[in-house]
Amino acid sequence: MLSKEEIVKELSRLERRIAWLKDQLTPKRAKKRAVALAGKFPQLSALTDAQIDEATQVWEQEFERTRSLRP
């Protein structure tokens, strides 16, 4: 049986591994864009990834809708 300290240590290692894997999945362009947006709009750093993804989807849908209206 693992001690509480060993479990916490293993969870910490797994969290770091998950963060690293997530970082590997994010394209460099998206990372640069996120950093640029956070610099212009510091309040964005308070948003979760899910909220940012939702806002991005809404933006892209609106962009496509307005683009189709152009002559």
mmCIF file with all atom_site columns, N, CA and C in Angstrom:
data_model
loop_
_atom_site.group_PDB
_atom_site.id
_atom_site.type_symbol
_atom_site.label_atom_id
_atom_site.label_alt_id
_atom_site.label_comp_id
_atom_site.label_asym_id
_atom_site.label_entity_id
_atom_site.label_seq_id
_atom_site.pdbx_PDB_ins_code
_atom_site.Cartn_x
_atom_site.Cartn_y
_atom_site.Cartn_z
_atom_site.occupancy
_atom_site.B_iso_or_equiv
_atom_site.pdbx_formal_charge
_atom_site.auth_seq_id
_atom_site.auth_comp_id
_atom_site.auth_asym_id
_atom_site.auth_atom_id
_atom_site.pdbx_PDB_model_num
ATOM 1   N N  . MET A 1 1  ? 0.848   -1.183 0.000   1.00 0.00 ? 1  MET A N  1
ATOM 2   C CA . MET A 1 1  ? 0.000   0.000  0.000   1.00 0.00 ? 1  MET A CA 1
ATOM 3   C C  . MET A 1 1  ? 0.892   1.243  0.000   1.00 0.00 ? 1  MET A C  1
ATOM 4   N N  . LEU A 1 2  ? 0.499   2.208  -0.808  1.00 0.00 ? 2  LEU A N  1
ATOM 5   C CA . LEU A 1 2  ? 1.267   3.449  -0.928  1.00 0.00 ? 2  LEU A CA 1
ATOM 6   C C  . LEU A 1 2  ? 0.928   4.407  0.212   1.00 0.00 ? 2  LEU A C  1
ATOM 7   N N  . SER A 1 3  ? 1.939   5.119  0.652   1.00 0.00 ? 3  SER A N  1
ATOM 8   C CA . SER A 1 3  ? 1.704   6.127  1.686   1.00 0.00 ? 3  SER A CA 1
ATOM 9   C C  . SER A 1 3  ? 1.089   7.376  1.044   1.00 0.00 ? 3  SER A C  1
ATOM 10  N N  . LYS A 1 4  ? 0.546   8.219  1.878   1.00 0.00 ? 4  LYS A N  1
ATOM 11  C CA . LYS A 1 4  ? -0.067  9.458  1.391   1.00 0.00 ? 4  LYS A CA 1
ATOM 12  C C  . LYS A 1 4  ? 0.966   10.299 0.644   1.00 0.00 ? 4  LYS A C  1
ATOM 13  N N  . GLU A 1 5  ? 2.185   10.358 1.163   1.00 0.00 ? 5  GLU A N  1
ATOM 14  C CA . GLU A 1 5  ? 3.252   11.137 0.530   1.00 0.00 ? 5  GLU A CA 1
ATOM 15  C C  . GLU A 1 5  ? 3.584   10.592 -0.861  1.00 0.00 ? 5  GLU A C  1
ATOM 16  N N  . GLU A 1 6  ? 3.637   9.279  -0.994  1.00 0.00 ? 6  GLU A N  1
ATOM 17  C CA . GLU A 1 6  ? 3.933   8.671  -2.294  1.00 0.00 ? 6  GLU A CA 1
ATOM 18  C C  . GLU A 1 6  ? 2.813   8.943  -3.297  1.00 0.00 ? 6  GLU A C  1
ATOM 19  N N  . ILE A 1 7  ? 1.576   8.890  -2.826  1.00 0.00 ? 7  ILE A N  1
ATOM 20  C CA . ILE A 1 7  ? 0.427   9.160  -3.699  1.00 0.00 ? 7  ILE A CA 1
ATOM 21  C C  . ILE A 1 7  ? 0.459   10.602 -4.181  1.00 0.00 ? 7  ILE A C  1
ATOM 22  N N  . VAL A 1 8  ? 0.714   11.540 -3.277  1.00 0.00 ? 8  VAL A N  1
ATOM 23  C CA . VAL A 1 8  ? 0.787   12.959 -3.639  1.00 0.00 ? 8  VAL A CA 1
ATOM 24  C C  . VAL A 1 8  ? 1.915   13.190 -4.633  1.00 0.00 ? 8  VAL A C  1
ATOM 25  N N  . LYS A 1 9  ? 3.054   12.552 -4.395  1.00 0.00 ? 9  LYS A N  1
ATOM 26  C CA . LYS A 1 9  ? 4.202   12.690 -5.289  1.00 0.00 ? 9  LYS A CA 1
ATOM 27  C C  . LYS A 1 9  ? 3.865   12.153 -6.690  1.00 0.00 ? 9  LYS A C  1
ATOM 28  N N  . GLU A 1 10 ? 3.199   11.003 -6.745  1.00 0.00 ? 10 GLU A N  1
ATOM 29  C CA . GLU A 1 10 ? 2.824   10.407 -8.030  1.00 0.00 ? 10 GLU A CA 1
ATOM 30  C C  . GLU A 1 10 ? 1.786   11.271 -8.749  1.00 0.00 ? 10 GLU A C  1
ATOM 31  N N  . LEU A 1 11 ? 0.819   11.806 -8.015  1.00 0.00 ? 11 LEU A N  1
ATOM 32  C CA . LEU A 1 11 ? -0.172  12.697 -8.622  1.00 0.00 ? 11 LEU A CA 1
ATOM 33  C C  . LEU A 1 11 ? 0.492   13.945 -9.192  1.00 0.00 ? 11 LEU A C  1
ATOM 34  N N  . SER A 1 12 ? 1.442   14.485 -8.470  1.00 0.00 ? 12 SER A N  1
ATOM 35  C CA . SER A 1 12 ? 2.163   15.662 -8.941  1.00 0.00 ? 12 SER A CA 1
ATOM 36  C C  . SER A 1 12 ? 2.913   15.347 -10.231 1.00 0.00 ? 12 SER A C  1
ATOM 37  N N  . ARG A 1 13 ? 3.557   14.185 -10.277 1.00 0.00 ? 13 ARG A N  1
ATOM 38  C CA . ARG A 1 13 ? 4.283   13.770 -11.475 1.00 0.00 ? 13 ARG A CA 1
ATOM 39  C C  . ARG A 1 13 ? 3.326   13.610 -12.655 1.00 0.00 ? 13 ARG A C  1
ATOM 40  N N  . LEU A 1 14 ? 2.169   13.002 -12.400 1.00 0.00 ? 14 LEU A N  1
ATOM 41  C CA . LEU A 1 14 ? 1.183   12.811 -13.463 1.00 0.00 ? 14 LEU A CA 1
ATOM 42  C C  . LEU A 1 14 ? 0.628   14.148 -13.963 1.00 0.00 ? 14 LEU A C  1
ATOM 43  N N  . GLU A 1 15 ? 0.398   15.093 -13.059 1.00 0.00 ? 15 GLU A N  1
ATOM 44  C CA . GLU A 1 15 ? -0.082  16.414 -13.466 1.00 0.00 ? 15 GLU A CA 1
ATOM 45  C C  . GLU A 1 15 ? 0.933   17.114 -14.364 1.00 0.00 ? 15 GLU A C  1
ATOM 46  N N  . ARG A 1 16 ? 2.214   17.017 -14.003 1.00 0.00 ? 16 ARG A N  1
ATOM 47  C CA . ARG A 1 16 ? 3.259   17.616 -14.847 1.00 0.00 ? 16 ARG A CA 1
ATOM 48  C C  . ARG A 1 16 ? 3.303   16.941 -16.211 1.00 0.00 ? 16 ARG A C  1
ATOM 49  N N  . ARG A 1 17 ? 3.147   15.633 -16.236 1.00 0.00 ? 17 ARG A N  1
ATOM 50  C CA . ARG A 1 17 ? 3.166   14.880 -17.501 1.00 0.00 ? 17 ARG A CA 1
ATOM 51  C C  . ARG A 1 17 ? 1.972   15.278 -18.375 1.00 0.00 ? 17 ARG A C  1
ATOM 52  N N  . ILE A 1 18 ? 0.810   15.411 -17.782 1.00 0.00 ? 18 ILE A N  1
ATOM 53  C CA . ILE A 1 18 ? -0.385  15.821 -18.523 1.00 0.00 ? 18 ILE A CA 1
ATOM 54  C C  . ILE A 1 18 ? -0.199  17.223 -19.083 1.00 0.00 ? 18 ILE A C  1
ATOM 55  N N  . ALA A 1 19 ? 0.340   18.128 -18.279 1.00 0.00 ? 19 ALA A N  1
ATOM 56  C CA . ALA A 1 19 ? 0.585   19.498 -18.748 1.00 0.00 ? 19 ALA A CA 1
ATOM 57  C C  . ALA A 1 19 ? 1.562   19.491 -19.914 1.00 0.00 ? 19 ALA A C  1
ATOM 58  N N  . TRP A 1 20 ? 2.600   18.666 -19.826 1.00 0.00 ? 20 TRP A N  1
ATOM 59  C CA . TRP A 1 20 ? 3.583   18.578 -20.912 1.00 0.00 ? 20 TRP A CA 1
ATOM 60  C C  . TRP A 1 20 ? 2.932   18.026 -22.175 1.00 0.00 ? 20 TRP A C  1
ATOM 61  N N  . LEU A 1 21 ? 2.128   16.966 -22.034 1.00 0.00 ? 21 LEU A N  1
ATOM 62  C CA . LEU A 1 21 ? 1.457   16.384 -23.201 1.00 0.00 ? 21 LEU A CA 1
ATOM 63  C C  . LEU A 1 21 ? 0.491   17.384 -23.831 1.00 0.00 ? 21 LEU A C  1
ATOM 64  N N  . LYS A 1 22 ? -0.236  18.113 -23.000 1.00 0.00 ? 22 LYS A N  1
ATOM 65  C CA . LYS A 1 22 ? -1.157  19.128 -23.510 1.00 0.00 ? 22 LYS A CA 1
ATOM 66  C C  . LYS A 1 22 ? -0.388  20.202 -24.271 1.00 0.00 ? 22 LYS A C  1
ATOM 67  N N  . ASP A 1 23 ? 0.758   20.589 -23.741 1.00 0.00 ? 23 ASP A N  1
ATOM 68  C CA . ASP A 1 23 ? 1.600   21.578 -24.401 1.00 0.00 ? 23 ASP A CA 1
ATOM 69  C C  . ASP A 1 23 ? 2.075   21.068 -25.759 1.00 0.00 ? 23 ASP A C  1
ATOM 70  N N  . GLN A 1 24 ? 2.366   19.781 -25.851 1.00 0.00 ? 24 GLN A N  1
ATOM 71  C CA . GLN A 1 24 ? 2.822   19.198 -27.113 1.00 0.00 ? 24 GLN A CA 1
ATOM 72  C C  . GLN A 1 24 ? 1.711   19.184 -28.161 1.00 0.00 ? 24 GLN A C  1
ATOM 73  N N  . LEU A 1 25 ? 0.463   19.099 -27.722 1.00 0.00 ? 25 LEU A N  1
ATOM 74  C CA . LEU A 1 25 ? -0.671  19.058 -28.644 1.00 0.00 ? 25 LEU A CA 1
ATOM 75  C C  . LEU A 1 25 ? -1.049  20.432 -29.179 1.00 0.00 ? 25 LEU A C  1
ATOM 76  N N  . THR A 1 26 ? -0.707  21.476 -28.457 1.00 0.00 ? 26 THR A N  1
ATOM 77  C CA . THR A 1 26 ? -1.070  22.830 -28.853 1.00 0.00 ? 26 THR A CA 1
ATOM 78  C C  . THR A 1 26 ? -0.087  23.337 -29.900 1.00 0.00 ? 26 THR A C  1
ATOM 79  N N  . PRO A 1 27 ? -0.586  23.688 -31.090 1.00 0.00 ? 27 PRO A N  1
ATOM 80  C CA . PRO A 1 27 ? 0.318   24.191 -32.131 1.00 0.00 ? 27 PRO A CA 1
ATOM 81  C C  . PRO A 1 27 ? 1.007   25.483 -31.692 1.00 0.00 ? 27 PRO A C  1
ATOM 82  N N  . LYS A 1 28 ? 2.229   25.695 -32.186 1.00 0.00 ? 28 LYS A N  1
ATOM 83  C CA . LYS A 1 28 ? 2.990   26.890 -31.809 1.00 0.00 ? 28 LYS A CA 1
ATOM 84  C C  . LYS A 1 28 ? 2.236   28.160 -32.172 1.00 0.00 ? 28 LYS A C  1
ATOM 85  N N  . ARG A 1 29 ? 1.556   28.157 -33.305 1.00 0.00 ? 29 ARG A N  1
ATOM 86  C CA . ARG A 1 29 ? 0.812   29.347 -33.730 1.00 0.00 ? 29 ARG A CA 1
ATOM 87  C C  . ARG A 1 29 ? -0.254  29.714 -32.703 1.00 0.00 ? 29 ARG A C  1
ATOM 88  N N  . ALA A 1 30 ? -0.960  28.700 -32.203 1.00 0.00 ? 30 ALA A N  1
ATOM 89  C CA . ALA A 1 30 ? -1.998  28.952 -31.200 1.00 0.00 ? 30 ALA A CA 1
ATOM 90  C C  . ALA A 1 30 ? -1.387  29.481 -29.909 1.00 0.00 ? 30 ALA A C  1
ATOM 91  N N  . LYS A 1 31 ? -0.211  28.953 -29.545 1.00 0.00 ? 31 LYS A N  1
ATOM 92  C CA . LYS A 1 31 ? 0.459   29.436 -28.338 1.00 0.00 ? 31 LYS A CA 1
ATOM 93  C C  . LYS A 1 31 ? 0.838   30.899 -28.493 1.00 0.00 ? 31 LYS A C  1
ATOM 94  N N  . LYS A 1 32 ? 1.394   31.253 -29.652 1.00 0.00 ? 32 LYS A N  1
ATOM 95  C CA . LYS A 1 32 ? 1.791   32.641 -29.884 1.00 0.00 ? 32 LYS A CA 1
ATOM 96  C C  . LYS A 1 32 ? 0.574   33.555 -29.830 1.00 0.00 ? 32 LYS A C  1
ATOM 97  N N  . ARG A 1 33 ? -0.535  33.103 -30.428 1.00 0.00 ? 33 ARG A N  1
ATOM 98  C CA . ARG A 1 33 ? -1.756  33.898 -30.435 1.00 0.00 ? 33 ARG A CA 1
ATOM 99  C C  . ARG A 1 33 ? -2.276  34.089 -29.012 1.00 0.00 ? 33 ARG A C  1
ATOM 100 N N  . ALA A 1 34 ? -2.243  33.032 -28.223 1.00 0.00 ? 34 ALA A N  1
ATOM 101 C CA . ALA A 1 34 ? -2.723  33.121 -26.844 1.00 0.00 ? 34 ALA A CA 1
ATOM 102 C C  . ALA A 1 34 ? -1.874  34.093 -26.036 1.00 0.00 ? 34 ALA A C  1
ATOM 103 N N  . VAL A 1 35 ? -0.569  34.045 -26.231 1.00 0.00 ? 35 VAL A N  1
ATOM 104 C CA . VAL A 1 35 ? 0.328   34.955 -25.518 1.00 0.00 ? 35 VAL A CA 1
ATOM 105 C C  . VAL A 1 35 ? 0.074   36.389 -25.962 1.00 0.00 ? 35 VAL A C  1
ATOM 106 N N  . ALA A 1 36 ? -0.108  36.591 -27.266 1.00 0.00 ? 36 ALA A N  1
ATOM 107 C CA . ALA A 1 36 ? -0.362  37.934 -27.782 1.00 0.00 ? 36 ALA A CA 1
ATOM 108 C C  . ALA A 1 36 ? -1.682  38.479 -27.239 1.00 0.00 ? 36 ALA A C  1
ATOM 109 N N  . LEU A 1 37 ? -2.710  37.642 -27.224 1.00 0.00 ? 37 LEU A N  1
ATOM 110 C CA . LEU A 1 37 ? -4.004  38.086 -26.707 1.00 0.00 ? 37 LEU A CA 1
ATOM 111 C C  . LEU A 1 37 ? -3.929  38.383 -25.215 1.00 0.00 ? 37 LEU A C  1
ATOM 112 N N  . ALA A 1 38 ? -3.220  37.550 -24.478 1.00 0.00 ? 38 ALA A N  1
ATOM 113 C CA . ALA A 1 38 ? -3.096  37.776 -23.033 1.00 0.00 ? 38 ALA A CA 1
ATOM 114 C C  . ALA A 1 38 ? -2.353  39.078 -22.754 1.00 0.00 ? 38 ALA A C  1
ATOM 115 N N  . GLY A 1 39 ? -1.405  39.429 -23.622 1.00 0.00 ? 39 GLY A N  1
ATOM 116 C CA . GLY A 1 39 ? -0.687  40.689 -23.457 1.00 0.00 ? 39 GLY A CA 1
ATOM 117 C C  . GLY A 1 39 ? -1.580  41.888 -23.703 1.00 0.00 ? 39 GLY A C  1
ATOM 118 N N  . LYS A 1 40 ? -2.463  41.769 -24.699 1.00 0.00 ? 40 LYS A N  1
ATOM 119 C CA . LYS A 1 40 ? -3.372  42.874 -25.027 1.00 0.00 ? 40 LYS A CA 1
ATOM 120 C C  . LYS A 1 40 ? -4.561  42.932 -24.074 1.00 0.00 ? 40 LYS A C  1
ATOM 121 N N  . PHE A 1 41 ? -4.993  41.763 -23.621 1.00 0.00 ? 41 PHE A N  1
ATOM 122 C CA . PHE A 1 41 ? -6.177  41.676 -22.764 1.00 0.00 ? 41 PHE A CA 1
ATOM 123 C C  . PHE A 1 41 ? -5.856  40.817 -21.536 1.00 0.00 ? 41 PHE A C  1
ATOM 124 N N  . PRO A 1 42 ? -5.240  41.398 -20.508 1.00 0.00 ? 42 PRO A N  1
ATOM 125 C CA . PRO A 1 42 ? -4.831  40.616 -19.329 1.00 0.00 ? 42 PRO A CA 1
ATOM 126 C C  . PRO A 1 42 ? -5.983  39.873 -18.655 1.00 0.00 ? 42 PRO A C  1
ATOM 127 N N  . GLN A 1 43 ? -7.197  40.375 -18.793 1.00 0.00 ? 43 GLN A N  1
ATOM 128 C CA . GLN A 1 43 ? -8.339  39.715 -18.154 1.00 0.00 ? 43 GLN A CA 1
ATOM 129 C C  . GLN A 1 43 ? -8.603  38.332 -18.746 1.00 0.00 ? 43 GLN A C  1
ATOM 130 N N  . LEU A 1 44 ? -8.063  38.046 -19.942 1.00 0.00 ? 44 LEU A N  1
ATOM 131 C CA . LEU A 1 44 ? -8.247  36.726 -20.544 1.00 0.00 ? 44 LEU A CA 1
ATOM 132 C C  . LEU A 1 44 ? -7.570  35.629 -19.732 1.00 0.00 ? 44 LEU A C  1
ATOM 133 N N  . SER A 1 45 ? -6.560  35.975 -18.967 1.00 0.00 ? 45 SER A N  1
ATOM 134 C CA . SER A 1 45 ? -5.852  34.956 -18.188 1.00 0.00 ? 45 SER A CA 1
ATOM 135 C C  . SER A 1 45 ? -6.751  34.340 -17.117 1.00 0.00 ? 45 SER A C  1
ATOM 136 N N  . ALA A 1 46 ? -7.853  35.005 -16.778 1.00 0.00 ? 46 ALA A N  1
ATOM 137 C CA . ALA A 1 46 ? -8.778  34.472 -15.783 1.00 0.00 ? 46 ALA A CA 1
ATOM 138 C C  . ALA A 1 46 ? -9.738  33.443 -16.380 1.00 0.00 ? 46 ALA A C  1
ATOM 139 N N  . LEU A 1 47 ? -9.796  33.360 -17.707 1.00 0.00 ? 47 LEU A N  1
ATOM 140 C CA . LEU A 1 47 ? -10.709 32.427 -18.358 1.00 0.00 ? 47 LEU A CA 1
ATOM 141 C C  . LEU A 1 47 ? -10.118 31.023 -18.400 1.00 0.00 ? 47 LEU A C  1
ATOM 142 N N  . THR A 1 48 ? -11.009 30.041 -18.361 1.00 0.00 ? 48 THR A N  1
ATOM 143 C CA . THR A 1 48 ? -10.561 28.656 -18.490 1.00 0.00 ? 48 THR A CA 1
ATOM 144 C C  . THR A 1 48 ? -10.373 28.325 -19.967 1.00 0.00 ? 48 THR A C  1
ATOM 145 N N  . ASP A 1 49 ? -9.695  27.226 -20.234 1.00 0.00 ? 49 ASP A N  1
ATOM 146 C CA . ASP A 1 49 ? -9.508  26.789 -21.617 1.00 0.00 ? 49 ASP A CA 1
ATOM 147 C C  . ASP A 1 49 ? -10.849 26.546 -22.299 1.00 0.00 ? 49 ASP A C  1
ATOM 148 N N  . ALA A 1 50 ? -11.804 25.982 -21.560 1.00 0.00 ? 50 ALA A N  1
ATOM 149 C CA . ALA A 1 50 ? -13.122 25.705 -22.132 1.00 0.00 ? 50 ALA A CA 1
ATOM 150 C C  . ALA A 1 50 ? -13.826 27.006 -22.529 1.00 0.00 ? 50 ALA A C  1
ATOM 151 N N  . GLN A 1 51 ? -13.713 28.027 -21.693 1.00 0.00 ? 51 GLN A N  1
ATOM 152 C CA . GLN A 1 51 ? -14.335 29.312 -22.010 1.00 0.00 ? 51 GLN A CA 1
ATOM 153 C C  . GLN A 1 51 ? -13.681 29.947 -23.235 1.00 0.00 ? 51 GLN A C  1
ATOM 154 N N  . ILE A 1 52 ? -12.372 29.837 -23.327 1.00 0.00 ? 52 ILE A N  1
ATOM 155 C CA . ILE A 1 52 ? -11.664 30.390 -24.482 1.00 0.00 ? 52 ILE A CA 1
ATOM 156 C C  . ILE A 1 52 ? -12.046 29.630 -25.742 1.00 0.00 ? 52 ILE A C  1
ATOM 157 N N  . ASP A 1 53 ? -12.145 28.295 -25.651 1.00 0.00 ? 53 ASP A N  1
ATOM 158 C CA . ASP A 1 53 ? -12.550 27.492 -26.806 1.00 0.00 ? 53 ASP A CA 1
ATOM 159 C C  . ASP A 1 53 ? -13.960 27.861 -27.259 1.00 0.00 ? 53 ASP A C  1
ATOM 160 N N  . GLU A 1 54 ? -14.855 28.049 -26.299 1.00 0.00 ? 54 GLU A N  1
ATOM 161 C CA . GLU A 1 54 ? -16.233 28.422 -26.630 1.00 0.00 ? 54 GLU A CA 1
ATOM 162 C C  . GLU A 1 54 ? -16.277 29.788 -27.319 1.00 0.00 ? 54 GLU A C  1
ATOM 163 N N  . ALA A 1 55 ? -15.541 30.745 -26.798 1.00 0.00 ? 55 ALA A N  1
ATOM 164 C CA . ALA A 1 55 ? -15.500 32.080 -27.401 1.00 0.00 ? 55 ALA A CA 1
ATOM 165 C C  . ALA A 1 55 ? -14.894 32.020 -28.799 1.00 0.00 ? 55 ALA A C  1
ATOM 166 N N  . THR A 1 56 ? -13.872 31.191 -28.973 1.00 0.00 ? 56 THR A N  1
ATOM 167 C CA . THR A 1 56 ? -13.247 31.039 -30.288 1.00 0.00 ? 56 THR A CA 1
ATOM 168 C C  . THR A 1 56 ? -14.234 30.463 -31.287 1.00 0.00 ? 56 THR A C  1
ATOM 169 N N  . GLN A 1 57 ? -15.002 29.466 -30.868 1.00 0.00 ? 57 GLN A N  1
ATOM 170 C CA . GLN A 1 57 ? -16.001 28.868 -31.758 1.00 0.00 ? 57 GLN A CA 1
ATOM 171 C C  . GLN A 1 57 ? -17.058 29.890 -32.162 1.00 0.00 ? 57 GLN A C  1
ATOM 172 N N  . VAL A 1 58 ? -17.536 30.667 -31.205 1.00 0.00 ? 58 VAL A N  1
ATOM 173 C CA . VAL A 1 58 ? -18.534 31.698 -31.503 1.00 0.00 ? 58 VAL A CA 1
ATOM 174 C C  . VAL A 1 58 ? -17.952 32.710 -32.480 1.00 0.00 ? 58 VAL A C  1
ATOM 175 N N  . TRP A 1 59 ? -16.717 33.123 -32.233 1.00 0.00 ? 59 TRP A N  1
ATOM 176 C CA . TRP A 1 59 ? -16.054 34.089 -33.116 1.00 0.00 ? 59 TRP A CA 1
ATOM 177 C C  . TRP A 1 59 ? -15.940 33.531 -34.533 1.00 0.00 ? 59 TRP A C  1
ATOM 178 N N  . GLU A 1 60 ? -15.491 32.279 -34.655 1.00 0.00 ? 60 GLU A N  1
ATOM 179 C CA . GLU A 1 60 ? -15.312 31.677 -35.972 1.00 0.00 ? 60 GLU A CA 1
ATOM 180 C C  . GLU A 1 60 ? -16.641 31.526 -36.703 1.00 0.00 ? 60 GLU A C  1
ATOM 181 N N  . GLN A 1 61 ? -17.699 31.153 -35.978 1.00 0.00 ? 61 GLN A N  1
ATOM 182 C CA . GLN A 1 61 ? -19.023 31.035 -36.592 1.00 0.00 ? 61 GLN A CA 1
ATOM 183 C C  . GLN A 1 61 ? -19.511 32.394 -37.081 1.00 0.00 ? 61 GLN A C  1
ATOM 184 N N  . GLU A 1 62 ? -19.334 33.408 -36.265 1.00 0.00 ? 62 GLU A N  1
ATOM 185 C CA . GLU A 1 62 ? -19.760 34.755 -36.652 1.00 0.00 ? 62 GLU A CA 1
ATOM 186 C C  . GLU A 1 62 ? -18.943 35.253 -37.834 1.00 0.00 ? 62 GLU A C  1
ATOM 187 N N  . PHE A 1 63 ? -17.646 34.964 -37.835 1.00 0.00 ? 63 PHE A N  1
ATOM 188 C CA . PHE A 1 63 ? -16.783 35.361 -38.942 1.00 0.00 ? 63 PHE A CA 1
ATOM 189 C C  . PHE A 1 63 ? -17.242 34.702 -40.241 1.00 0.00 ? 63 PHE A C  1
ATOM 190 N N  . GLU A 1 64 ? -17.535 33.412 -40.187 1.00 0.00 ? 64 GLU A N  1
ATOM 191 C CA . GLU A 1 64 ? -18.002 32.703 -41.386 1.00 0.00 ? 64 GLU A CA 1
ATOM 192 C C  . GLU A 1 64 ? -19.343 33.263 -41.854 1.00 0.00 ? 64 GLU A C  1
ATOM 193 N N  . ARG A 1 65 ? -20.224 33.564 -40.914 1.00 0.00 ? 65 ARG A N  1
ATOM 194 C CA . ARG A 1 65 ? -21.538 34.097 -41.273 1.00 0.00 ? 65 ARG A CA 1
ATOM 195 C C  . ARG A 1 65 ? -21.397 35.452 -41.961 1.00 0.00 ? 65 ARG A C  1
ATOM 196 N N  . THR A 1 66 ? -20.578 36.320 -41.396 1.00 0.00 ? 66 THR A N  1
ATOM 197 C CA . THR A 1 66 ? -20.430 37.651 -41.991 1.00 0.00 ? 66 THR A CA 1
ATOM 198 C C  . THR A 1 66 ? -19.626 37.596 -43.282 1.00 0.00 ? 66 THR A C  1
ATOM 199 N N  . ARG A 1 67 ? -18.718 36.640 -43.394 1.00 0.00 ? 67 ARG A N  1
ATOM 200 C CA . ARG A 1 67 ? -17.941 36.499 -44.625 1.00 0.00 ? 67 ARG A CA 1
ATOM 201 C C  . ARG A 1 67 ? -18.842 36.062 -45.780 1.00 0.00 ? 67 ARG A C  1
ATOM 202 N N  . SER A 1 68 ? -19.824 35.227 -45.486 1.00 0.00 ? 68 SER A N  1
ATOM 203 C CA . SER A 1 68 ? -20.728 34.765 -46.540 1.00 0.00 ? 68 SER A CA 1
ATOM 204 C C  . SER A 1 68 ? -21.667 35.884 -46.998 1.00 0.00 ? 68 SER A C  1
ATOM 205 N N  . LEU A 1 69 ? -21.817 36.936 -46.199 1.00 0.00 ? 69 LEU A N  1
ATOM 206 C CA . LEU A 1 69 ? -22.679 38.060 -46.569 1.00 0.00 ? 69 LEU A CA 1
ATOM 207 C C  . LEU A 1 69 ? -21.969 39.068 -47.465 1.00 0.00 ? 69 LEU A C  1
ATOM 208 N N  . ARG A 1 70 ? -20.655 38.986 -47.524 1.00 0.00 ? 70 ARG A N  1
ATOM 209 C CA . ARG A 1 70 ? -19.884 39.932 -48.340 1.00 0.00 ? 70 ARG A CA 1
ATOM 210 C C  . ARG A 1 70 ? -20.059 39.625 -49.820 1.00 0.00 ? 70 ARG A C  1
ATOM 211 N N  . PRO A 1 71 ? -20.022 40.690 -50.653 1.00 0.00 ? 71 PRO A N  1
ATOM 212 C CA . PRO A 1 71 ? -20.187 40.458 -52.101 1.00 0.00 ? 71 PRO A CA 1
ATOM 213 C C  . PRO A 1 71 ? -18.994 39.768 -52.726 1.00 0.00 ? 71 PRO A C  1
#
